[in-house]
């Protein structure tokens, strides 16, 4: 991307580079690649720790941004989060799935042992129950970021899609 700005920080940067690409001063492919990178900032990519047998329950490290009703990114699949559970897992346990189950039971019972497990030897995981199965072999899942690049730049998604459409045509 020779001659292309290293960072697009504002709406005017995006619009100006779009106009330059449209005139031929910049390569259209470079502009489209830069927009794709910006669009990827709309997602927090979380590594998948474990999947349920039906691939509808996904365990990830704690993610405060995950909420019921959101659509998550998994390649070309965008399932909806049906529910979000937060569990404490013992760090010394090697079988993460068993530890997650024990943490859920302790949290439900509210026993002293469950309260003790919330100490320094635990790590917090988030379990997402999804509307449809994720892809086989999924290693990461995208959670929508609290602030999208559209919001940061002050531009609508429709405006960006329109610009992309003009360059792709």
mmCIF file of C-alpha atoms in Angstrom:
data_model
loop_
_atom_site.group_PDB
_atom_site.id
_atom_site.type_symbol
_atom_site.label_atom_id
_atom_site.label_comp_id
_atom_site.label_asym_id
_atom_site.label_seq_id
_atom_site.Cartn_x
_atom_site.Cartn_y
_atom_site.Cartn_z
ATOM 1 C CA UNK A 1 0.000 0.000 0.000
ATOM 2 C CA UNK A 2 2.650 2.447 -1.071
ATOM 3 C CA UNK A 3 1.506 6.046 -0.744
ATOM 4 C CA UNK A 4 -1.501 5.028 1.355
ATOM 5 C CA UNK A 5 -1.938 6.676 4.787
ATOM 6 C CA UNK A 6 -0.818 4.367 7.606
ATOM 7 C CA UNK A 7 -3.842 5.143 9.772
ATOM 8 C CA UNK A 8 -7.354 6.324 8.989
ATOM 9 C CA UNK A 9 -8.392 8.236 12.101
ATOM 10 C CA UNK A 10 -11.330 10.399 10.997
ATOM 11 C CA UNK A 11 -14.298 10.423 8.659
ATOM 12 C CA UNK A 12 -12.523 12.981 6.479
ATOM 13 C CA UNK A 13 -9.498 10.628 6.198
ATOM 14 C CA UNK A 14 -11.806 7.856 5.011
ATOM 15 C CA UNK A 15 -13.684 10.090 2.567
ATOM 16 C CA UNK A 16 -10.513 11.704 1.202
ATOM 17 C CA UNK A 17 -8.799 8.355 0.624
ATOM 18 C CA UNK A 18 -12.008 7.099 -1.004
ATOM 19 C CA UNK A 19 -11.986 10.060 -3.406
ATOM 20 C CA UNK A 20 -8.300 9.447 -4.161
ATOM 21 C CA UNK A 21 -8.987 5.772 -4.877
ATOM 22 C CA UNK A 22 -11.919 6.712 -7.084
ATOM 23 C CA UNK A 23 -9.685 9.100 -9.093
ATOM 24 C CA UNK A 24 -6.912 6.513 -9.318
ATOM 25 C CA UNK A 25 -4.375 8.248 -7.051
ATOM 26 C CA UNK A 26 -4.604 5.268 -4.694
ATOM 27 C CA UNK A 27 -5.306 1.651 -5.540
ATOM 28 C CA UNK A 28 -8.939 0.661 -5.027
ATOM 29 C CA UNK A 29 -7.816 -2.668 -3.549
ATOM 30 C CA UNK A 30 -5.728 -0.818 -0.942
ATOM 31 C CA UNK A 31 -8.720 1.285 0.137
ATOM 32 C CA UNK A 32 -10.975 -1.769 0.326
ATOM 33 C CA UNK A 33 -8.311 -3.602 2.373
ATOM 34 C CA UNK A 34 -8.038 -0.642 4.760
ATOM 35 C CA UNK A 35 -11.823 -0.606 5.232
ATOM 36 C CA UNK A 36 -11.810 -4.372 5.859
ATOM 37 C CA UNK A 37 -9.217 -3.812 8.610
ATOM 38 C CA UNK A 38 -11.421 -1.093 10.124
ATOM 39 C CA UNK A 39 -14.449 -3.393 9.990
ATOM 40 C CA UNK A 40 -12.495 -6.084 11.848
ATOM 41 C CA UNK A 41 -12.118 -3.587 14.702
ATOM 42 C CA UNK A 42 -15.867 -3.962 15.261
ATOM 43 C CA UNK A 43 -15.193 -7.403 16.766
ATOM 44 C CA UNK A 44 -13.337 -8.585 19.852
ATOM 45 C CA UNK A 45 -11.846 -11.896 18.768
ATOM 46 C CA UNK A 46 -11.927 -14.324 21.698
ATOM 47 C CA UNK A 47 -10.133 -17.694 21.629
ATOM 48 C CA UNK A 48 -12.485 -20.646 22.139
ATOM 49 C CA UNK A 49 -11.555 -22.762 25.164
ATOM 50 C CA UNK A 50 -14.155 -25.468 24.592
ATOM 51 C CA UNK A 51 -17.271 -26.293 22.599
ATOM 52 C CA UNK A 52 -20.247 -28.383 23.615
ATOM 53 C CA UNK A 53 -20.982 -31.534 21.647
ATOM 54 C CA UNK A 54 -23.684 -29.755 19.591
ATOM 55 C CA UNK A 55 -21.345 -26.692 19.157
ATOM 56 C CA UNK A 56 -24.069 -24.347 20.470
ATOM 57 C CA UNK A 57 -22.335 -23.655 23.815
ATOM 58 C CA UNK A 58 -18.966 -21.931 23.549
ATOM 59 C CA UNK A 59 -16.603 -21.343 26.472
ATOM 60 C CA UNK A 60 -14.244 -18.355 26.208
ATOM 61 C CA UNK A 61 -12.169 -16.359 28.688
ATOM 62 C CA UNK A 62 -14.195 -13.733 30.552
ATOM 63 C CA UNK A 63 -15.680 -11.163 28.173
ATOM 64 C CA UNK A 64 -17.752 -8.385 29.749
ATOM 65 C CA UNK A 65 -18.970 -7.234 26.318
ATOM 66 C CA UNK A 66 -20.895 -10.460 25.645
ATOM 67 C CA UNK A 67 -24.643 -10.045 26.160
ATOM 68 C CA UNK A 68 -27.786 -11.960 25.289
ATOM 69 C CA UNK A 69 -29.308 -10.885 21.978
ATOM 70 C CA UNK A 70 -26.000 -9.975 20.308
ATOM 71 C CA UNK A 71 -24.890 -11.589 17.077
ATOM 72 C CA UNK A 72 -21.425 -13.117 17.199
ATOM 73 C CA UNK A 73 -19.043 -13.643 14.299
ATOM 74 C CA UNK A 74 -17.872 -17.137 13.412
ATOM 75 C CA UNK A 75 -16.580 -17.018 9.858
ATOM 76 C CA UNK A 76 -19.665 -16.647 7.666
ATOM 77 C CA UNK A 77 -21.959 -17.800 10.495
ATOM 78 C CA UNK A 78 -23.495 -15.133 12.754
ATOM 79 C CA UNK A 79 -25.405 -16.899 15.562
ATOM 80 C CA UNK A 80 -27.283 -14.950 18.233
ATOM 81 C CA UNK A 81 -26.321 -15.238 21.902
ATOM 82 C CA UNK A 82 -29.262 -16.810 23.720
ATOM 83 C CA UNK A 83 -27.713 -16.578 27.191
ATOM 84 C CA UNK A 84 -24.411 -15.723 28.875
ATOM 85 C CA UNK A 85 -23.045 -17.522 31.938
ATOM 86 C CA UNK A 86 -19.977 -16.521 33.938
ATOM 87 C CA UNK A 87 -18.196 -19.284 35.831
ATOM 88 C CA UNK A 88 -15.140 -19.480 38.081
ATOM 89 C CA UNK A 89 -12.753 -22.290 37.142
ATOM 90 C CA UNK A 90 -9.930 -23.670 39.299
ATOM 91 C CA UNK A 91 -6.597 -22.928 37.598
ATOM 92 C CA UNK A 92 -5.058 -26.226 38.726
ATOM 93 C CA UNK A 93 -7.784 -28.280 37.019
ATOM 94 C CA UNK A 94 -6.629 -29.608 33.697
ATOM 95 C CA UNK A 95 -10.066 -30.612 32.433
ATOM 96 C CA UNK A 96 -11.595 -27.193 31.744
ATOM 97 C CA UNK A 97 -15.064 -28.529 30.968
ATOM 98 C CA UNK A 98 -15.344 -30.414 34.276
ATOM 99 C CA UNK A 99 -14.090 -27.374 36.152
ATOM 100 C CA UNK A 100 -16.685 -25.172 34.457
ATOM 101 C CA UNK A 101 -19.435 -27.572 35.498
ATOM 102 C CA UNK A 102 -18.180 -27.657 39.106
ATOM 103 C CA UNK A 103 -17.982 -23.863 39.164
ATOM 104 C CA UNK A 104 -21.581 -23.589 37.949
ATOM 105 C CA UNK A 105 -22.806 -25.989 40.646
ATOM 106 C CA UNK A 106 -20.892 -24.167 43.385
ATOM 107 C CA UNK A 107 -22.207 -20.818 42.190
ATOM 108 C CA UNK A 108 -25.795 -22.112 42.228
ATOM 109 C CA UNK A 109 -25.468 -23.640 45.695
ATOM 110 C CA UNK A 110 -23.632 -20.626 47.147
ATOM 111 C CA UNK A 111 -21.691 -22.948 49.477
ATOM 112 C CA UNK A 112 -18.589 -21.972 51.369
ATOM 113 C CA UNK A 113 -16.485 -24.147 49.088
ATOM 114 C CA UNK A 114 -17.910 -22.253 46.121
ATOM 115 C CA UNK A 115 -17.033 -18.964 47.774
ATOM 116 C CA UNK A 116 -13.509 -20.198 48.539
ATOM 117 C CA UNK A 117 -13.108 -21.226 44.887
ATOM 118 C CA UNK A 118 -13.530 -17.583 43.907
ATOM 119 C CA UNK A 119 -10.106 -16.829 45.408
ATOM 120 C CA UNK A 120 -6.732 -16.449 43.757
ATOM 121 C CA UNK A 121 -6.605 -19.956 42.264
ATOM 122 C CA UNK A 122 -9.515 -19.354 39.910
ATOM 123 C CA UNK A 123 -10.006 -17.865 36.505
ATOM 124 C CA UNK A 124 -13.284 -16.542 35.093
ATOM 125 C CA UNK A 125 -14.762 -18.006 31.920
ATOM 126 C CA UNK A 126 -17.795 -16.931 29.921
ATOM 127 C CA UNK A 127 -20.104 -19.554 28.444
ATOM 128 C CA UNK A 128 -22.173 -18.412 25.481
ATOM 129 C CA UNK A 129 -25.291 -20.393 24.553
ATOM 130 C CA UNK A 130 -25.927 -19.697 20.870
ATOM 131 C CA UNK A 131 -28.937 -19.919 18.556
ATOM 132 C CA UNK A 132 -27.097 -22.123 16.062
ATOM 133 C CA UNK A 133 -23.981 -24.239 15.984
ATOM 134 C CA UNK A 134 -20.616 -22.677 15.243
ATOM 135 C CA UNK A 135 -18.370 -24.065 12.522
ATOM 136 C CA UNK A 136 -16.487 -27.303 13.099
ATOM 137 C CA UNK A 137 -12.939 -26.578 14.247
ATOM 138 C CA UNK A 138 -13.741 -23.086 15.509
ATOM 139 C CA UNK A 139 -10.761 -21.620 17.376
ATOM 140 C CA UNK A 140 -12.040 -18.064 17.925
ATOM 141 C CA UNK A 141 -15.321 -16.207 17.984
ATOM 142 C CA UNK A 142 -16.011 -12.499 17.486
ATOM 143 C CA UNK A 143 -17.962 -10.552 20.100
ATOM 144 C CA UNK A 144 -19.260 -7.130 18.993
ATOM 145 C CA UNK A 145 -17.064 -4.325 20.338
ATOM 146 C CA UNK A 146 -18.768 -1.769 22.559
ATOM 147 C CA UNK A 147 -17.867 1.025 20.118
ATOM 148 C CA UNK A 148 -17.722 0.316 16.390
ATOM 149 C CA UNK A 149 -15.346 2.028 13.989
ATOM 150 C CA UNK A 150 -18.416 3.688 12.437
ATOM 151 C CA UNK A 151 -19.134 5.358 15.789
ATOM 152 C CA UNK A 152 -15.482 6.361 16.278
ATOM 153 C CA UNK A 153 -15.259 7.951 12.833
ATOM 154 C CA UNK A 154 -18.757 9.438 12.902
ATOM 155 C CA UNK A 155 -19.923 7.716 9.718
ATOM 156 C CA UNK A 156 -22.808 5.345 9.102
ATOM 157 C CA UNK A 157 -22.405 1.764 7.991
ATOM 158 C CA UNK A 158 -24.604 2.542 4.974
ATOM 159 C CA UNK A 159 -22.252 5.326 3.835
ATOM 160 C CA UNK A 160 -19.257 2.981 4.019
ATOM 161 C CA UNK A 161 -21.153 0.212 2.188
ATOM 162 C CA UNK A 162 -22.121 2.704 -0.543
ATOM 163 C CA UNK A 163 -18.478 3.771 -0.980
ATOM 164 C CA UNK A 164 -17.349 0.140 -1.094
ATOM 165 C CA UNK A 165 -20.008 -0.601 -3.704
ATOM 166 C CA UNK A 166 -18.770 2.236 -5.923
ATOM 167 C CA UNK A 167 -15.195 0.957 -5.845
ATOM 168 C CA UNK A 168 -16.113 -2.714 -6.274
ATOM 169 C CA UNK A 169 -18.276 -1.999 -9.338
#
